[in-house]
């Protein structure tokens, strides 16, 4: 049997006007009358979006309003997997086509609301000035009243039809430029402030903190750190590190050992509660060595409580003259005896 040929397509090619190109695509555009979606070239030819993201954007744009477009819902509807769908939605969200926000309904339930815009760049342009608000009938300009009343007055004033063509082209007095003066009376509304509806591009993330380093990388610290990192795969096979990665992570482990951290504690911290699977063990170990670095152990003087501050007590002294007790830091005479001595010295 011969291979069936699409004769309709061949016949349509012969009906195209003008010469056909020698290479490249040839379009046969048939006008849609129902069940179609308008897709702009800014989306179809977006240089920053992958083909998967563009395809899901067209799919979402063609769905009716209110259709669920979450990752689970799209994975149940289309053959792509959840990871591929999630990556495509993140691309659309980064370029402003998609926005997902959690909102609370009146009944207290929290839902995720998805907003899709087919032209996010148009939302960033300044909005045009708002049209002036319409005035109530009592405040309408005189021109508006004249235009509304003139067609009704003319038939009543001349019941018999006049064949003269002059009254027909007489809308000039109504549209004369004199009436704009009353229109200037109502103040023109100012343009509303520009509101950004699309979230700004993702801000650059701050640089990650560097890997901790010890004050001095001694041969002993380097040996223990290398052995600990190389032995991680015996406790967790997913933490198999290359020789180059082990050399780069040795200063971080040495900083932990320098702060009197036991090797078993370091191994437990690096391998416990790890995600399944660990796709990048080097980055994961480096992150935990940097973020979970314990503080240095306090010294003996840091744990000693400060001495209690006591108010000095002035001791009792016995007066050398009258044998009376009084408070003074050093022995001597009391206040009365000192005053008597001063009086005798003054009298002499």
XYZ file of C-alpha atoms in Angstrom:
348
model
C 0.000 0.000 0.000
C 1.205 3.495 -0.733
C 1.759 6.012 2.031
C -1.309 8.290 2.288
C -0.571 11.870 1.268
C -2.173 15.001 2.699
C -3.655 16.295 -0.533
C -5.518 19.075 1.251
C -2.259 20.565 2.512
C -0.680 20.276 -0.912
C -3.674 21.966 -2.508
C -3.496 24.770 0.060
C 0.161 25.351 -0.795
C -0.697 25.853 -4.449
C -3.285 28.469 -3.523
C -0.843 30.651 -1.570
C -0.233 33.990 -3.328
C 3.265 34.934 -4.411
C 6.377 32.827 -4.707
C 7.120 30.427 -1.859
C 10.442 30.637 0.002
C 13.115 28.099 -0.888
C 13.748 27.139 2.738
C 12.287 27.646 6.174
C 8.757 27.359 7.423
C 5.754 28.153 5.253
C 2.609 29.310 7.090
C -0.903 28.391 6.024
C -2.997 30.696 8.213
C -6.685 29.755 8.470
C -8.795 32.173 10.477
C -10.237 30.728 13.700
C -13.905 31.257 14.368
C -14.254 29.447 17.710
C -12.147 27.807 20.443
C -8.982 29.858 19.970
C -6.581 31.787 22.207
C -4.610 34.887 21.213
C -0.906 34.492 22.069
C 1.505 37.385 21.596
C 4.960 37.076 20.086
C 6.471 38.516 23.255
C 5.565 35.210 24.902
C 5.910 32.840 21.954
C 9.376 34.218 21.073
C 10.549 35.187 24.566
C 14.349 34.804 24.599
C 14.564 34.107 28.323
C 11.911 31.400 28.608
C 12.381 27.746 27.822
C 10.116 25.976 25.385
C 8.494 24.126 28.279
C 7.698 27.371 30.090
C 6.233 28.914 26.918
C 4.121 25.818 26.358
C 2.710 25.878 29.884
C 2.060 29.615 29.589
C -0.040 28.968 26.478
C -1.791 26.088 28.229
C -2.629 28.202 31.274
C -3.748 31.108 29.099
C -6.176 28.837 27.225
C -7.813 27.463 30.384
C -11.103 28.964 31.637
C -11.065 31.354 34.563
C -11.070 29.583 37.919
C -9.321 26.414 36.690
C -6.789 24.959 39.118
C -3.255 25.546 37.788
C -1.167 24.252 40.683
C 1.669 21.785 40.217
C -0.458 18.815 41.255
C -3.382 19.886 39.057
C -1.192 20.429 35.979
C 0.642 17.125 36.536
C -2.696 15.308 36.617
C -3.824 17.006 33.392
C -0.612 16.901 31.293
C 2.064 14.212 30.752
C 4.968 16.288 32.148
C 6.243 15.477 35.630
C 5.923 17.661 38.722
C 9.589 18.738 38.692
C 9.398 19.934 35.089
C 6.110 21.742 35.777
C 7.516 23.397 38.909
C 10.586 24.606 37.000
C 8.391 26.040 34.211
C 6.159 27.872 36.707
C 9.218 29.339 38.424
C 10.434 30.670 35.076
C 7.069 32.294 34.366
C 7.011 33.745 37.878
C 10.522 35.173 37.514
C 9.597 36.936 34.237
C 6.327 38.364 35.607
C 3.846 36.205 33.689
C 2.720 34.341 36.788
C 2.161 35.387 40.388
C 1.207 33.103 43.264
C 0.089 34.554 46.588
C -1.517 33.020 49.671
C -4.763 34.739 50.665
C -7.232 34.165 53.471
C -10.895 33.642 52.575
C -13.730 35.110 54.686
C -14.279 31.684 56.267
C -10.676 31.647 57.499
C -9.351 29.151 54.964
C -5.982 29.978 53.364
C -5.738 29.315 49.625
C -3.127 29.997 46.936
C -4.360 32.449 44.320
C -2.638 32.301 40.918
C -2.697 35.338 38.616
C -1.545 35.047 34.989
C -0.816 38.099 32.792
C -0.243 37.696 29.062
C 1.708 40.991 28.772
C 3.612 41.754 31.992
C 5.670 44.444 30.276
C 2.495 46.437 29.600
C 1.783 46.663 33.333
C 5.131 48.380 33.910
C 4.331 51.258 31.559
C 2.932 54.465 33.126
C -0.832 54.527 33.084
C -2.680 57.141 31.008
C -4.381 60.001 32.781
C -7.776 59.089 34.125
C -10.808 60.514 32.348
C -12.561 63.304 34.261
C -15.509 62.073 36.309
C -18.952 62.549 34.794
C -20.947 65.402 36.296
C -24.521 65.008 37.514
C -27.270 66.304 35.190
C -27.633 69.497 37.234
C -24.007 70.439 36.583
C -23.859 69.546 32.894
C -22.330 72.277 30.680
C -24.520 74.504 28.568
C -23.164 72.911 25.411
C -24.449 69.509 26.443
C -27.921 70.902 27.113
C -27.970 72.690 23.769
C -26.952 69.547 21.948
C -29.599 67.507 23.744
C -32.421 70.001 23.311
C -31.850 71.182 19.744
C -33.018 67.977 17.979
C -36.229 67.964 20.020
C -37.055 71.666 19.609
C -36.686 71.701 15.829
C -39.503 69.245 15.043
C -41.907 71.068 17.387
C -41.162 74.553 15.938
C -41.611 73.414 12.320
C -44.244 70.685 12.101
C -44.292 70.749 8.285
C -41.142 69.269 6.710
C -38.960 71.837 5.027
C -37.060 70.558 2.019
C -34.335 73.167 2.433
C -30.967 71.483 2.967
C -29.677 74.308 5.162
C -30.959 72.988 8.541
C -29.333 69.609 7.950
C -25.680 70.653 7.899
C -26.086 73.109 10.798
C -24.353 71.172 13.578
C -21.586 73.796 13.332
C -23.043 76.174 15.946
C -23.292 73.240 18.307
C -19.710 72.071 17.730
C -18.171 75.562 17.713
C -15.009 75.935 19.792
C -16.677 78.528 22.077
C -18.290 76.056 24.513
C -15.007 74.556 25.857
C -14.907 77.395 28.413
C -17.611 75.835 30.627
C -15.850 72.460 30.330
C -12.779 73.917 32.028
C -14.782 74.633 35.158
C -14.679 71.127 36.651
C -11.142 70.374 37.841
C -9.445 67.685 35.828
C -8.590 64.655 37.885
C -4.884 64.128 38.348
C -3.285 61.017 36.968
C -3.288 58.216 39.539
C 0.068 57.256 40.954
C 1.833 54.466 39.161
C 1.352 51.168 40.972
C 3.572 48.240 40.108
C 1.313 45.223 39.680
C 4.042 42.837 38.645
C 6.634 41.933 41.290
C 10.090 43.300 40.555
C 12.733 40.930 39.233
C 14.272 38.686 41.800
C 16.815 40.663 43.794
C 20.353 39.293 43.846
C 20.972 37.090 46.825
C 23.568 38.212 49.357
C 26.906 36.416 49.122
C 27.181 33.283 51.177
C 29.438 33.371 54.240
C 32.860 31.852 53.643
C 33.897 28.479 54.984
C 35.281 28.839 58.528
C 39.018 28.434 58.945
C 41.087 27.649 62.043
C 43.600 30.044 63.507
C 46.360 27.604 62.556
C 45.917 24.515 60.379
C 48.331 22.136 62.056
C 49.256 18.775 60.480
C 47.331 16.986 63.235
C 44.127 18.937 62.546
C 44.516 18.388 58.805
C 44.985 14.627 59.284
C 41.917 14.233 61.518
C 39.758 16.430 59.263
C 40.742 14.510 56.125
C 40.007 11.182 57.781
C 36.629 12.381 59.077
C 35.479 13.678 55.669
C 36.704 10.580 53.829
C 34.912 8.329 56.325
C 31.502 9.975 55.884
C 30.533 7.565 53.083
C 30.832 4.622 55.495
C 28.089 6.125 57.688
C 25.972 7.609 54.861
C 26.698 6.448 51.273
C 25.154 9.615 49.829
C 27.974 11.691 51.359
C 30.665 10.379 49.013
C 33.051 13.292 48.455
C 35.767 13.593 45.857
C 39.401 14.061 46.831
C 39.351 17.683 45.686
C 36.217 18.430 47.724
C 37.780 16.829 50.796
C 40.804 19.129 50.498
C 38.533 22.184 50.209
C 36.416 21.197 53.254
C 39.351 20.343 55.541
C 39.702 23.928 56.954
C 36.016 23.941 57.934
C 36.298 20.687 59.898
C 39.560 21.881 61.430
C 37.781 25.008 62.706
C 35.249 22.740 64.462
C 38.005 20.588 65.950
C 39.865 23.689 67.113
C 36.785 24.613 69.131
C 36.971 21.297 71.024
C 34.180 19.597 69.044
C 34.293 15.793 69.135
C 34.623 14.080 65.719
C 31.480 12.006 66.388
C 29.567 15.241 67.011
C 30.777 16.671 63.700
C 29.836 13.492 61.830
C 26.383 13.429 63.426
C 25.779 17.106 62.598
C 26.751 16.667 58.942
C 24.744 13.510 58.196
C 21.632 13.687 60.414
C 18.266 14.853 58.991
C 19.658 15.165 55.466
C 17.236 15.393 52.518
C 16.614 12.349 50.345
C 18.502 12.238 48.088
C 21.457 14.580 48.643
C 22.150 15.735 45.084
C 25.146 17.915 45.958
C 26.935 16.497 49.016
C 29.819 18.973 48.775
C 27.509 22.009 48.903
C 25.439 20.415 51.676
C 28.455 19.663 53.895
C 29.929 23.105 53.247
C 26.650 24.783 54.198
C 26.361 22.890 57.470
C 30.008 23.474 58.386
C 29.490 27.201 57.851
C 26.046 27.758 59.355
C 26.175 25.367 62.311
C 29.674 26.306 63.518
C 29.586 26.195 67.356
C 31.049 29.075 69.393
C 34.392 28.655 71.110
C 34.281 27.019 74.537
C 34.523 29.550 77.357
C 37.650 29.577 79.503
C 37.857 28.990 83.218
C 37.929 32.714 83.953
C 34.764 33.221 81.833
C 32.768 30.809 84.029
C 33.978 32.294 87.354
C 31.245 34.428 88.878
C 32.282 38.002 89.572
C 33.104 38.817 93.179
C 30.231 40.214 95.168
C 30.541 43.929 95.752
C 30.223 44.822 99.441
C 29.892 48.229 100.989
C 32.951 49.005 103.143
C 32.142 49.142 106.882
C 33.981 51.736 108.994
C 35.292 50.017 112.163
C 34.825 51.223 115.707
C 37.714 53.077 117.395
C 38.267 54.051 121.046
C 38.928 57.737 121.671
C 42.332 58.341 123.244
C 40.982 61.208 125.312
C 37.557 60.255 126.664
C 37.601 56.495 126.022
C 34.373 56.783 123.999
C 33.722 54.521 120.984
C 33.363 56.124 117.572
C 33.611 55.027 113.948
C 36.768 56.007 112.100
C 39.146 54.296 109.711
C 42.149 54.934 112.003
C 42.558 55.334 115.821
C 42.605 58.840 117.343
C 40.291 61.295 119.069
C 36.547 61.538 118.680
C 34.838 64.589 117.235
C 34.102 66.225 120.613
C 37.675 65.820 121.812
C 38.988 67.286 118.586
C 36.686 70.271 118.997
C 37.900 70.862 122.626
C 41.529 70.655 121.497
C 40.842 73.253 118.780
C 39.177 75.617 121.298
C 42.113 75.360 123.742
C 44.570 75.989 120.941
C 42.606 79.020 119.826
C 42.376 80.452 123.370
C 46.089 79.999 123.927
